[in-house]
Amino acid sequence: MVTQKYHHGDLKNALIKAGIEILSSDGVGGLSLRKVAQRAGVSHSAPYAHFADKQALIAAISTEGYRRLYERLLSVNRNYSGDPLRQLVEAAWVYTRFALDDPAHFKITLSGIIEKEKDYPAFVEMSQRSFSVVAEIVRACQQEGILEPGDTDAVAVSVWSLVHGFVSLLLEGQISHTVTERMSTRELLIFTLNRMVEKPIPSEWVAEEGNI
Amino acid sequence: MVTQKYHHGDLKNALIKAGIEILSSDGVGGLSLRKVAQRAGVSHSAPYAHFADKQALIAAISTEGYRRLYERLLSVNRNYSGDPLRQLVEAAWVYTRFALDDPAHFKITLSGIIEKEKDYPAFVEMSQRSFSVVAEIVRACQQEGILEPGDTDAVAVSVWSLVHGFVSLLLEGQISHTVTERMSTRELLIFTLNRMVEKPIPSEWVAEEGNI
DNA sequence: GACGATATCTTGACAATGTCAAGATTTTCT
DNA sequence: AGAAAATCTTGACATTGTCAAGATATCGTC
């Protein structure tokens, strides 16, 4: 049976959900096992029946973060099928929106708080799946001359680096105010993507929020 | 007086130094105030004479990290004066080396662990100074047609995003092994920079470690 | 349906940690 | 020299991650 109904019902997922909620309200520093347990309505040691330690819970929360990102990336690909440039822009935008909407969840998922990712295969798999969506977009862009040809995985790393770096600097407040005062976040993202792309991104897209 | 000589001599800097050493040996998770105090040879509460709380010590350690980065960036600019493309490549390499040589110090400095940077003016200033070095390189690159013209600060954000993202993904182990197995880190970095630059980076530079 | 094995959860405890208060000691200033 | 300030120690407390022992519910087998 997948969803076991013991005392609580589905405590494992309840703990993940509680953790995400606490991240949203109290930030990364406010996430404690005991608070998570309390919010789920169980005693402070109950989580140990489902997670080996705090790292394991964080890994599960991160995996869920990646899963949500992955689903939105797939959704973008579906909604803009046949338009790789638009897929690229909206995939980057989805990434940015995740970070802005839920900064703490984004950080814990993608800012390397997990020390040994190797120990959490589910996390590694979701991360690889997300990367492969990006690689697929990159491949399509290469076929249309939007991105330079060559090693698709390497180009995908470059593109992913650009987007991830942009979002990271954004979250850390490290982007100069002289820039953010003049351009919206979406405008700056598109400006940045334009540095890497062979054909210009239509300027109308700045105003159009992509459909997810 | 700047360097006061009281009981210990210069405990404030000793604590920063001890913190950096602990980061290097025990990682970000292993950094505790009490361990720092012990390593500096003082009691567990002594740091409170110099730092308001743990965040303040972390801010000081981060500021020192930025200072080191800043100095190396300046050094790059000096050593490759008049060669903006090379300055760009080696500045990016300096950034990468900092992350690889001292991952925990890099993370705590640049991965947004400080919640409210605003509260630490010294940190903000070093961060802005470092950015201005990059902006200076970008401006020189624009003048030589190496980077597209236009808003220099915005282009600098794009370039900085690319490098920062690359390094972050590298540290987090999120770069596909299909890529890292075929290319060295420096090669991949230069490959990535080549996606954003109008003139190709000489392939000989891959083998040449830049002088810092 | 009964029963042993297993999964789940609670209670209680402990060490590590961040932080504060009170006091001792040293330096600085007048 | 003596007062004031800075520096450091000791002791305490709440929070937290983690483990051990035990209670309770569920599952698989007969």
Tab-separated table of C-alpha atoms (C1' of nucleotides) in Angstrom:
chain	number	residue	atom	x	y	z
A	1	MET	CA	0.000	0.000	0.000
A	2	VAL	CA	1.305	3.447	-0.857
A	3	THR	CA	-0.689	5.706	1.458
A	4	GLN	CA	-0.670	3.863	4.717
A	5	LYS	CA	-3.372	4.739	7.224
A	6	TYR	CA	-1.863	4.280	10.649
A	7	HIS	CA	-2.386	6.541	13.628
A	8	HIS	CA	-2.108	9.771	11.786
A	9	GLY	CA	-2.920	8.739	8.309
A	10	ASP	CA	-0.139	10.021	6.166
A	11	LEU	CA	2.287	11.652	8.529
A	12	LYS	CA	5.216	11.523	6.147
A	13	ASN	CA	3.577	13.803	3.609
A	14	ALA	CA	2.000	15.875	6.360
A	15	LEU	CA	5.474	16.597	7.705
A	16	ILE	CA	6.741	17.634	4.291
A	17	LYS	CA	3.742	19.912	3.884
A	18	ALA	CA	4.190	21.382	7.364
A	19	GLY	CA	7.862	21.956	6.620
A	20	ILE	CA	7.073	23.859	3.445
A	21	GLU	CA	4.561	25.996	5.310
A	22	ILE	CA	7.066	26.812	8.045
A	23	LEU	CA	9.653	27.693	5.410
A	24	SER	CA	7.159	30.067	3.878
A	25	SER	CA	6.371	31.833	7.143
A	26	ASP	CA	9.606	31.587	9.147
A	27	GLY	CA	12.292	31.228	6.491
A	28	VAL	CA	15.126	28.743	6.253
A	29	GLY	CA	16.473	29.624	9.696
A	30	GLY	CA	13.098	29.017	11.300
A	31	LEU	CA	12.787	25.430	10.176
A	32	SER	CA	13.131	23.045	13.104
A	33	LEU	CA	12.097	19.430	13.421
A	34	ARG	CA	10.136	20.125	16.560
A	35	LYS	CA	8.151	22.930	14.970
A	36	VAL	CA	7.377	20.719	12.001
A	37	ALA	CA	6.181	17.964	14.306
A	38	GLN	CA	4.052	20.368	16.325
A	39	ARG	CA	2.429	21.794	13.208
A	40	ALA	CA	1.607	18.284	12.058
A	41	GLY	CA	0.073	17.598	15.459
A	42	VAL	CA	2.462	14.907	16.650
A	43	SER	CA	5.112	14.669	19.330
A	44	HIS	CA	8.620	15.983	18.792
A	45	SER	CA	10.111	12.580	18.068
A	46	ALA	CA	7.437	11.280	15.738
A	47	PRO	CA	9.274	12.375	12.576
A	48	TYR	CA	11.979	9.815	13.308
A	49	ALA	CA	9.610	7.063	12.275
A	50	HIS	CA	9.712	8.478	8.735
A	51	PHE	CA	12.978	10.378	8.421
A	52	ALA	CA	16.398	9.305	9.610
A	53	ASP	CA	17.316	12.828	10.638
A	54	LYS	CA	16.674	16.480	9.862
A	55	GLN	CA	18.727	16.270	6.681
A	56	ALA	CA	16.434	13.543	5.397
A	57	LEU	CA	13.369	15.706	5.941
A	58	ILE	CA	15.083	18.622	4.225
A	59	ALA	CA	15.918	16.296	1.356
A	60	ALA	CA	12.260	15.315	1.061
A	61	ILE	CA	11.164	18.953	1.131
A	62	SER	CA	13.752	19.743	-1.525
A	63	THR	CA	12.630	16.841	-3.652
A	64	GLU	CA	9.077	18.139	-3.469
A	65	GLY	CA	10.356	21.571	-4.519
A	66	TYR	CA	12.053	20.051	-7.516
A	67	ARG	CA	8.932	18.098	-8.339
A	68	ARG	CA	6.832	21.256	-8.458
A	69	LEU	CA	9.424	22.972	-10.608
A	70	TYR	CA	9.581	19.976	-12.899
A	71	GLU	CA	5.815	19.930	-13.374
A	72	ARG	CA	5.727	23.608	-14.251
A	73	LEU	CA	8.556	23.138	-16.735
A	74	LEU	CA	6.611	20.335	-18.380
A	75	SER	CA	3.551	22.548	-18.444
A	76	VAL	CA	5.515	25.287	-20.190
A	77	ASN	CA	6.715	22.843	-22.799
A	78	ARG	CA	3.172	21.729	-23.435
A	79	ASN	CA	1.715	25.229	-23.657
A	80	TYR	CA	4.350	26.477	-26.076
A	81	SER	CA	4.941	23.342	-28.050
A	82	GLY	CA	6.699	24.117	-31.313
A	83	ASP	CA	8.034	27.469	-30.092
A	84	PRO	CA	11.414	26.699	-28.500
A	85	LEU	CA	12.399	30.323	-27.925
A	86	ARG	CA	9.191	30.939	-26.018
A	87	GLN	CA	9.716	27.697	-24.128
A	88	LEU	CA	13.155	28.891	-23.109
A	89	VAL	CA	11.896	32.263	-21.926
A	90	GLU	CA	8.957	30.851	-19.987
A	91	ALA	CA	11.005	28.044	-18.471
A	92	ALA	CA	13.385	30.672	-17.138
A	93	TRP	CA	10.413	32.689	-15.936
A	94	VAL	CA	8.925	29.708	-14.135
A	95	TYR	CA	12.232	29.275	-12.356
A	96	THR	CA	12.271	32.933	-11.399
A	97	ARG	CA	8.688	32.884	-10.193
A	98	PHE	CA	9.305	29.876	-7.987
A	99	ALA	CA	12.155	31.762	-6.327
A	100	LEU	CA	10.186	34.974	-5.864
A	101	ASP	CA	6.968	33.310	-4.708
A	102	ASP	CA	8.573	30.991	-2.183
A	103	PRO	CA	12.129	32.138	-1.525
A	104	ALA	CA	12.870	29.852	1.407
A	105	HIS	CA	11.607	26.750	-0.362
A	106	PHE	CA	13.605	27.697	-3.416
A	107	LYS	CA	16.750	28.249	-1.360
A	108	ILE	CA	16.503	24.987	0.497
A	109	THR	CA	15.831	23.161	-2.768
A	110	LEU	CA	18.452	24.765	-4.971
A	111	SER	CA	21.005	26.556	-2.861
A	112	GLY	CA	22.983	23.557	-1.764
A	113	ILE	CA	21.896	23.274	1.840
A	114	ILE	CA	21.824	19.532	1.508
A	115	GLU	CA	25.376	18.450	2.096
A	116	LYS	CA	25.376	14.997	0.539
A	117	GLU	CA	22.882	14.877	-2.278
A	118	LYS	CA	24.233	11.473	-3.227
A	119	ASP	CA	22.472	9.977	-0.232
A	120	TYR	CA	19.048	10.970	-1.523
A	121	PRO	CA	18.350	9.234	-4.826
A	122	ALA	CA	14.855	10.703	-5.205
A	123	PHE	CA	16.350	14.182	-5.024
A	124	VAL	CA	19.015	13.360	-7.573
A	125	GLU	CA	16.445	11.905	-9.924
A	126	MET	CA	14.144	14.925	-9.825
A	127	SER	CA	17.130	17.190	-10.352
A	128	GLN	CA	18.223	15.188	-13.388
A	129	ARG	CA	14.721	15.099	-14.801
A	130	SER	CA	14.432	18.880	-14.522
A	131	PHE	CA	17.763	19.275	-16.240
A	132	SER	CA	16.661	17.018	-19.047
A	133	VAL	CA	13.638	19.246	-19.709
A	134	VAL	CA	15.986	22.184	-20.095
A	135	ALA	CA	18.279	20.123	-22.298
A	136	GLU	CA	15.289	19.257	-24.474
A	137	ILE	CA	14.423	22.922	-24.937
A	138	VAL	CA	18.054	23.683	-25.704
A	139	ARG	CA	18.148	20.949	-28.330
A	140	ALA	CA	15.044	22.361	-30.017
A	141	CYS	CA	16.556	25.843	-29.922
A	142	GLN	CA	19.704	24.546	-31.549
A	143	GLN	CA	17.707	23.004	-34.376
A	144	GLU	CA	16.102	26.364	-35.117
A	145	GLY	CA	19.357	28.283	-34.914
A	146	ILE	CA	18.286	30.032	-31.717
A	147	LEU	CA	21.250	28.608	-29.820
A	148	GLU	CA	24.638	27.660	-31.243
A	149	PRO	CA	25.064	24.023	-32.205
A	150	GLY	CA	27.426	21.682	-30.411
A	151	ASP	CA	27.351	19.615	-27.224
A	152	THR	CA	23.739	20.027	-26.122
A	153	ASP	CA	24.391	19.114	-22.506
A	154	ALA	CA	27.201	21.643	-22.250
A	155	VAL	CA	25.074	24.381	-23.811
A	156	ALA	CA	22.275	23.434	-21.458
A	157	VAL	CA	24.652	23.858	-18.533
A	158	SER	CA	25.502	27.328	-19.806
A	159	VAL	CA	21.872	28.335	-20.162
A	160	TRP	CA	20.921	26.822	-16.820
A	161	SER	CA	23.883	28.587	-15.202
A	162	LEU	CA	22.704	31.897	-16.559
A	163	VAL	CA	19.172	31.491	-15.262
A	164	HIS	CA	20.184	29.994	-11.934
A	165	GLY	CA	22.768	32.713	-11.383
A	166	PHE	CA	20.310	35.426	-12.242
A	167	VAL	CA	17.755	34.106	-9.809
A	168	SER	CA	20.333	33.548	-7.083
A	169	LEU	CA	21.676	37.082	-7.326
A	170	LEU	CA	18.111	38.328	-7.348
A	171	LEU	CA	17.193	36.483	-4.158
A	172	GLU	CA	20.373	37.552	-2.410
A	173	GLY	CA	19.697	41.167	-3.246
A	174	GLN	CA	23.047	41.343	-4.997
A	175	ILE	CA	21.737	43.004	-8.119
A	176	SER	CA	22.575	46.675	-8.257
A	177	HIS	CA	19.658	48.995	-7.572
A	178	THR	CA	20.712	51.132	-10.503
A	179	VAL	CA	19.465	48.232	-12.610
A	180	THR	CA	16.401	47.044	-10.709
A	181	GLU	CA	15.029	50.568	-10.507
A	182	ARG	CA	14.969	50.907	-14.265
A	183	MET	CA	13.780	47.460	-15.316
A	184	SER	CA	11.208	44.995	-14.082
A	185	THR	CA	12.412	41.554	-13.067
A	186	ARG	CA	10.929	39.964	-16.161
A	187	GLU	CA	12.445	42.622	-18.374
A	188	LEU	CA	15.870	42.097	-16.844
A	189	LEU	CA	15.563	38.338	-17.208
A	190	ILE	CA	14.703	38.663	-20.898
A	191	PHE	CA	17.491	41.186	-21.361
A	192	THR	CA	19.870	38.665	-19.808
A	193	LEU	CA	18.617	35.766	-21.911
A	194	ASN	CA	19.058	37.923	-25.005
A	195	ARG	CA	22.818	37.975	-24.318
A	196	MET	CA	22.977	34.258	-24.978
A	197	VAL	CA	20.505	33.755	-27.768
A	198	GLU	CA	21.228	34.138	-31.510
A	199	LYS	CA	17.829	35.538	-32.468
A	200	PRO	CA	16.294	38.412	-30.533
A	201	ILE	CA	13.473	37.736	-28.093
A	202	PRO	CA	10.314	39.659	-29.166
A	203	SER	CA	9.985	42.682	-26.925
A	204	GLU	CA	6.225	42.132	-26.594
A	205	TRP	CA	6.974	39.089	-24.477
A	206	VAL	CA	8.172	41.338	-21.683
A	207	ALA	CA	4.607	42.402	-20.974
A	208	GLU	CA	3.067	38.973	-21.555
A	209	GLU	CA	3.110	36.749	-18.558
A	210	GLY	CA	3.572	33.246	-19.885
A	211	ASN	CA	0.876	30.649	-19.358
A	212	ILE	CA	1.907	27.956	-16.970
B	1	MET	CA	43.135	53.169	18.100
B	2	VAL	CA	42.372	50.584	15.442
B	3	THR	CA	44.062	47.450	16.749
B	4	GLN	CA	43.318	47.489	20.451
B	5	LYS	CA	45.528	45.412	22.676
B	6	TYR	CA	43.447	44.233	25.588
B	7	HIS	CA	43.506	40.819	27.159
B	8	HIS	CA	43.722	38.880	23.991
B	9	GLY	CA	45.147	41.397	21.635
B	10	ASP	CA	42.934	41.381	18.606
B	11	LEU	CA	40.141	38.980	19.402
B	12	LYS	CA	37.773	40.316	16.808
B	13	ASN	CA	40.001	39.397	13.896
B	14	ALA	CA	41.097	36.218	15.637
B	15	LEU	CA	37.456	35.136	15.779
B	16	ILE	CA	36.966	35.848	12.087
B	17	LYS	CA	40.100	33.874	11.288
B	18	ALA	CA	39.029	30.996	13.535
B	19	GLY	CA	35.617	31.000	11.891
B	20	ILE	CA	37.128	30.738	8.434
B	21	GLU	CA	39.314	27.851	9.576
B	22	ILE	CA	36.346	26.002	11.049
B	23	LEU	CA	34.387	26.561	7.853
B	24	SER	CA	37.257	25.033	5.945
B	25	SER	CA	37.463	21.941	8.122
B	26	ASP	CA	33.879	21.399	9.302
B	27	GLY	CA	31.781	23.073	6.625
B	28	VAL	CA	28.929	25.517	6.981
B	29	GLY	CA	26.964	23.216	9.281
B	30	GLY	CA	29.921	22.847	11.624
B	31	LEU	CA	30.277	26.535	12.358
B	32	SER	CA	29.221	27.312	15.925
B	33	LEU	CA	29.987	30.323	18.065
B	34	ARG	CA	31.305	28.171	20.866
B	35	LYS	CA	33.703	26.323	18.603
B	36	VAL	CA	34.956	29.597	17.205
B	37	ALA	CA	35.528	30.929	20.713
B	38	GLN	CA	37.315	27.766	21.776
B	39	ARG	CA	39.601	27.861	18.756
B	40	ALA	CA	40.464	31.465	19.537
B	41	GLY	CA	41.242	30.424	23.106
B	42	VAL	CA	38.535	32.360	24.883
B	43	SER	CA	35.384	31.449	26.777
B	44	HIS	CA	32.130	30.706	25.008
B	45	SER	CA	30.639	34.147	25.651
B	46	ALA	CA	33.652	36.251	24.771
B	47	PRO	CA	32.549	36.832	21.154
B	48	TYR	CA	29.621	38.888	22.413
B	49	ALA	CA	32.006	41.695	23.255
B	50	HIS	CA	32.700	42.067	19.541
B	51	PHE	CA	29.668	40.712	17.734
B	52	ALA	CA	26.027	41.280	18.560
B	53	ASP	CA	25.111	37.719	17.647
B	54	LYS	CA	26.069	34.818	15.411
B	55	GLN	CA	24.697	36.566	12.344
B	56	ALA	CA	27.060	39.459	12.956
B	57	LEU	CA	30.057	37.127	13.066
B	58	ILE	CA	28.877	35.422	9.892
B	59	ALA	CA	28.525	38.838	8.294
B	60	ALA	CA	32.112	39.661	9.240
B	61	ILE	CA	33.351	36.343	7.853
B	62	SER	CA	31.388	36.994	4.663
B	63	THR	CA	32.770	40.489	4.383
B	64	GLU	CA	36.276	39.083	4.668
B	65	GLY	CA	35.428	36.579	1.936
B	66	TYR	CA	34.284	39.377	-0.309
B	67	ARG	CA	37.410	41.335	0.514
B	68	ARG	CA	39.629	38.467	-0.627
B	69	LEU	CA	37.636	38.067	-3.790
B	70	TYR	CA	37.803	41.780	-4.436
B	71	GLU	CA	41.573	41.851	-4.052
B	72	ARG	CA	42.030	38.976	-6.470
B	73	LEU	CA	39.756	40.669	-8.985
B	74	LEU	CA	41.848	43.824	-8.738
B	75	SER	CA	44.975	41.726	-9.166
B	76	VAL	CA	43.543	40.183	-12.332
B	77	ASN	CA	42.791	43.609	-13.719
B	78	ARG	CA	46.346	44.710	-13.030
B	79	ASN	CA	47.981	41.619	-14.499
B	80	TYR	CA	45.968	41.741	-17.719
B	81	SER	CA	45.646	45.471	-18.120
B	82	GLY	CA	44.636	46.362	-21.673
B	83	ASP	CA	43.251	42.888	-22.419
B	84	PRO	CA	39.584	43.015	-21.376
B	85	LEU	CA	38.687	39.581	-22.735
B	86	ARG	CA	41.440	38.009	-20.706
B	87	GLN	CA	40.391	40.053	-17.700
B	88	LEU	CA	36.876	38.700	-18.074
B	89	VAL	CA	38.032	35.098	-18.321
B	90	GLU	CA	40.426	35.321	-15.400
B	91	ALA	CA	37.983	37.228	-13.223
B	92	ALA	CA	35.521	34.414	-13.774
B	93	TRP	CA	38.260	31.910	-13.029
B	94	VAL	CA	39.199	33.678	-9.800
B	95	TYR	CA	35.579	33.406	-8.751
B	96	THR	CA	35.518	29.722	-9.606
B	97	ARG	CA	38.776	29.034	-7.796
B	98	PHE	CA	37.557	30.727	-4.647
B	99	ALA	CA	34.537	28.444	-4.646
B	100	LEU	CA	36.534	25.275	-5.322
B	101	ASP	CA	39.352	26.053	-2.892
B	102	ASP	CA	37.154	27.055	0.012
B	103	PRO	CA	33.580	25.912	-0.671
B	104	ALA	CA	32.162	26.639	2.751
B	105	HIS	CA	33.611	30.130	2.904
B	106	PHE	CA	32.317	30.793	-0.587
B	107	LYS	CA	28.860	29.522	0.295
B	108	ILE	CA	28.549	31.561	3.445
B	109	THR	CA	29.783	34.631	1.579
B	110	LEU	CA	27.764	34.344	-1.595
B	111	SER	CA	24.919	31.909	-1.139
B	112	GLY	CA	22.618	34.166	0.787
B	113	ILE	CA	22.912	32.678	4.251
B	114	ILE	CA	22.867	36.146	5.724
B	115	GLU	CA	19.227	37.033	5.995
B	116	LYS	CA	19.379	40.802	6.246
B	117	GLU	CA	22.404	42.076	4.389
B	118	LYS	CA	21.080	45.576	4.811
B	119	ASP	CA	22.104	45.490	8.459
B	120	TYR	CA	25.770	45.057	7.608
B	121	PRO	CA	27.038	48.067	5.660
B	122	ALA	CA	30.602	46.761	5.378
B	123	PHE	CA	29.292	43.666	3.646
B	124	VAL	CA	27.155	45.699	1.266
B	125	GLU	CA	30.067	47.943	0.414
B	126	MET	CA	32.465	45.092	-0.407
B	127	SER	CA	29.757	43.477	-2.516
B	128	GLN	CA	29.208	46.678	-4.455
B	129	ARG	CA	32.919	47.230	-4.909
B	130	SER	CA	33.342	43.749	-6.332
B	131	PHE	CA	30.471	44.333	-8.711
B	132	SER	CA	32.015	47.578	-9.876
B	133	VAL	CA	35.209	45.751	-10.837
B	134	VAL	CA	33.161	43.418	-13.004
B	135	ALA	CA	31.267	46.376	-14.443
B	136	GLU	CA	34.594	47.993	-15.307
B	137	ILE	CA	35.716	44.897	-17.202
B	138	VAL	CA	32.378	44.768	-18.976
B	139	ARG	CA	32.681	48.396	-20.007
B	140	ALA	CA	36.136	47.762	-21.472
B	141	CYS	CA	34.814	44.691	-23.284
B	142	GLN	CA	31.997	46.744	-24.760
B	143	GLN	CA	34.465	49.306	-26.089
B	144	GLU	CA	36.353	46.587	-27.927
B	145	GLY	CA	33.217	44.963	-29.302
B	146	ILE	CA	33.705	41.887	-27.117
B	147	LEU	CA	30.341	42.440	-25.449
B	148	GLU	CA	27.291	44.093	-26.932
B	149	PRO	CA	26.882	47.798	-26.220
B	150	GLY	CA	24.077	49.160	-24.066
B	151	ASP	CA	23.402	49.545	-20.355
B	152	THR	CA	26.718	48.483	-18.832
B	153	ASP	CA	25.285	47.674	-15.418
B	154	ALA	CA	22.619	45.476	-16.949
B	155	VAL	CA	25.150	43.631	-19.099
B	156	ALA	CA	27.355	43.254	-16.049
B	157	VAL	CA	24.436	41.673	-14.208
B	158	SER	CA	24.045	39.213	-17.069
B	159	VAL	CA	27.730	38.295	-17.088
B	160	TRP	CA	27.888	38.073	-13.297
B	161	SER	CA	24.744	35.920	-13.324
B	162	LEU	CA	26.349	33.530	-15.759
B	163	VAL	CA	29.516	33.117	-13.721
B	164	HIS	CA	27.757	32.986	-10.367
B	165	GLY	CA	25.263	30.447	-11.654
B	166	PHE	CA	27.967	28.307	-13.136
B	167	VAL	CA	29.908	28.250	-9.893
B	168	SER	CA	26.790	27.624	-7.808
B	169	LEU	CA	25.704	24.667	-9.900
B	170	LEU	CA	29.260	23.377	-9.756
B	171	LEU	CA	29.393	23.519	-5.951
B	172	GLU	CA	25.978	21.951	-5.599
B	173	GLY	CA	26.999	19.075	-7.830
B	174	GLN	CA	24.097	19.881	-10.112
B	175	ILE	CA	26.111	19.768	-13.310
B	176	SER	CA	25.510	16.608	-15.274
B	177	HIS	CA	28.314	14.093	-15.128
B	178	THR	CA	28.002	13.575	-18.857
B	179	VAL	CA	29.522	17.051	-19.097
B	180	THR	CA	32.066	17.076	-16.271
B	181	GLU	CA	33.514	13.794	-17.417
B	182	ARG	CA	34.385	15.192	-20.820
B	183	MET	CA	35.591	18.675	-19.926
B	184	SER	CA	37.727	20.177	-17.198
B	185	THR	CA	36.163	22.838	-14.997
B	186	ARG	CA	38.180	25.589	-16.641
B	187	GLU	CA	37.286	24.315	-20.091
B	188	LEU	CA	33.593	24.254	-19.232
B	189	LEU	CA	33.785	27.744	-17.771
B	190	ILE	CA	35.399	29.096	-20.927
B	191	PHE	CA	32.893	27.205	-23.065
B	192	THR	CA	30.126	28.849	-21.063
B	193	LEU	CA	31.634	32.335	-21.305
B	194	ASN	CA	31.959	31.846	-25.054
B	195	ARG	CA	28.141	31.677	-25.276
B	196	MET	CA	27.926	35.289	-24.179
B	197	VAL	CA	30.908	36.885	-25.847
B	198	GLU	CA	30.985	38.292	-29.395
B	199	LYS	CA	34.585	37.303	-30.159
B	200	PRO	CA	35.835	33.789	-29.477
B	201	ILE	CA	38.050	33.134	-26.467
B	202	PRO	CA	41.433	31.752	-27.635
B	203	SER	CA	41.449	28.024	-26.997
B	204	GLU	CA	45.018	28.183	-25.680
B	205	TRP	CA	43.700	29.942	-22.611
B	206	VAL	CA	42.080	26.729	-21.476
B	207	ALA	CA	45.473	25.282	-20.608
B	208	GLU	CA	46.925	28.524	-19.218
B	209	GLU	CA	46.131	29.140	-15.610
B	210	GLY	CA	45.768	32.881	-15.257
B	211	ASN	CA	48.182	34.823	-13.053
B	212	ILE	CA	46.541	36.189	-9.969
C	1	DG	C1'	-10.699	-14.231	14.358
C	2	DA	C1'	-6.312	-14.614	17.083
C	3	DC	C1'	-1.634	-13.507	17.670
C	4	DG	C1'	2.998	-12.436	16.990
C	5	DA	C1'	5.717	-9.208	14.278
C	6	DT	C1'	6.131	-4.766	12.677
C	7	DA	C1'	5.225	0.040	12.070
C	8	DT	C1'	4.008	4.121	14.383
C	9	DC	C1'	3.936	7.347	17.958
C	10	DT	C1'	4.854	9.231	22.998
C	11	DT	C1'	7.570	10.266	26.844
C	12	DG	C1'	11.765	11.279	28.834
C	13	DA	C1'	16.418	12.258	28.658
C	14	DC	C1'	20.970	14.222	27.056
C	15	DA	C1'	24.418	17.033	24.726
C	16	DA	C1'	25.213	20.991	21.806
C	17	DT	C1'	24.118	25.550	20.914
C	18	DG	C1'	22.783	30.720	20.966
C	19	DT	C1'	22.040	34.069	24.173
C	20	DC	C1'	21.800	36.808	28.342
C	21	DA	C1'	23.026	38.496	33.167
C	22	DA	C1'	26.267	39.246	36.762
C	23	DG	C1'	30.635	39.924	37.942
C	24	DA	C1'	35.752	40.044	37.473
C	25	DT	C1'	39.729	41.976	35.107
C	26	DT	C1'	42.182	44.978	32.211
C	27	DT	C1'	42.787	49.163	29.660
C	28	DT	C1'	41.825	54.022	28.837
C	29	DC	C1'	40.907	58.660	30.064
C	30	DT	C1'	40.948	62.554	32.993
D	1	DA	C1'	45.304	57.687	41.137
D	2	DG	C1'	40.747	56.759	40.320
D	3	DA	C1'	36.606	56.607	37.554
D	4	DA	C1'	34.763	54.901	33.319
D	5	DA	C1'	34.709	51.895	29.678
D	6	DA	C1'	35.999	47.817	27.261
D	7	DT	C1'	36.940	43.017	27.596
D	8	DC	C1'	36.469	38.512	29.206
D	9	DT	C1'	34.653	34.573	32.508
D	10	DT	C1'	31.238	32.024	34.822
D	11	DG	C1'	26.813	30.420	35.231
D	12	DA	C1'	22.318	29.892	33.692
D	13	DC	C1'	18.288	29.131	30.491
D	14	DA	C1'	15.518	27.914	26.361
D	15	DT	C1'	15.734	25.681	21.954
D	16	DT	C1'	17.092	22.055	19.231
D	17	DG	C1'	18.573	17.405	17.175
D	18	DT	C1'	18.834	12.886	18.565
D	19	DC	C1'	18.373	8.535	20.964
D	20	DA	C1'	16.262	4.899	24.131
D	21	DA	C1'	12.394	2.713	26.234
D	22	DG	C1'	7.938	1.801	26.045
D	23	DA	C1'	2.976	2.168	24.535
D	24	DT	C1'	-0.362	1.538	20.813
D	25	DA	C1'	-2.100	0.528	16.400
D	26	DT	C1'	-1.771	-2.158	12.037
D	27	DC	C1'	-0.411	-6.079	9.180
D	28	DG	C1'	0.430	-10.810	7.788
D	29	DT	C1'	-0.146	-15.565	8.883
D	30	DC	C1'	-2.437	-19.372	10.789
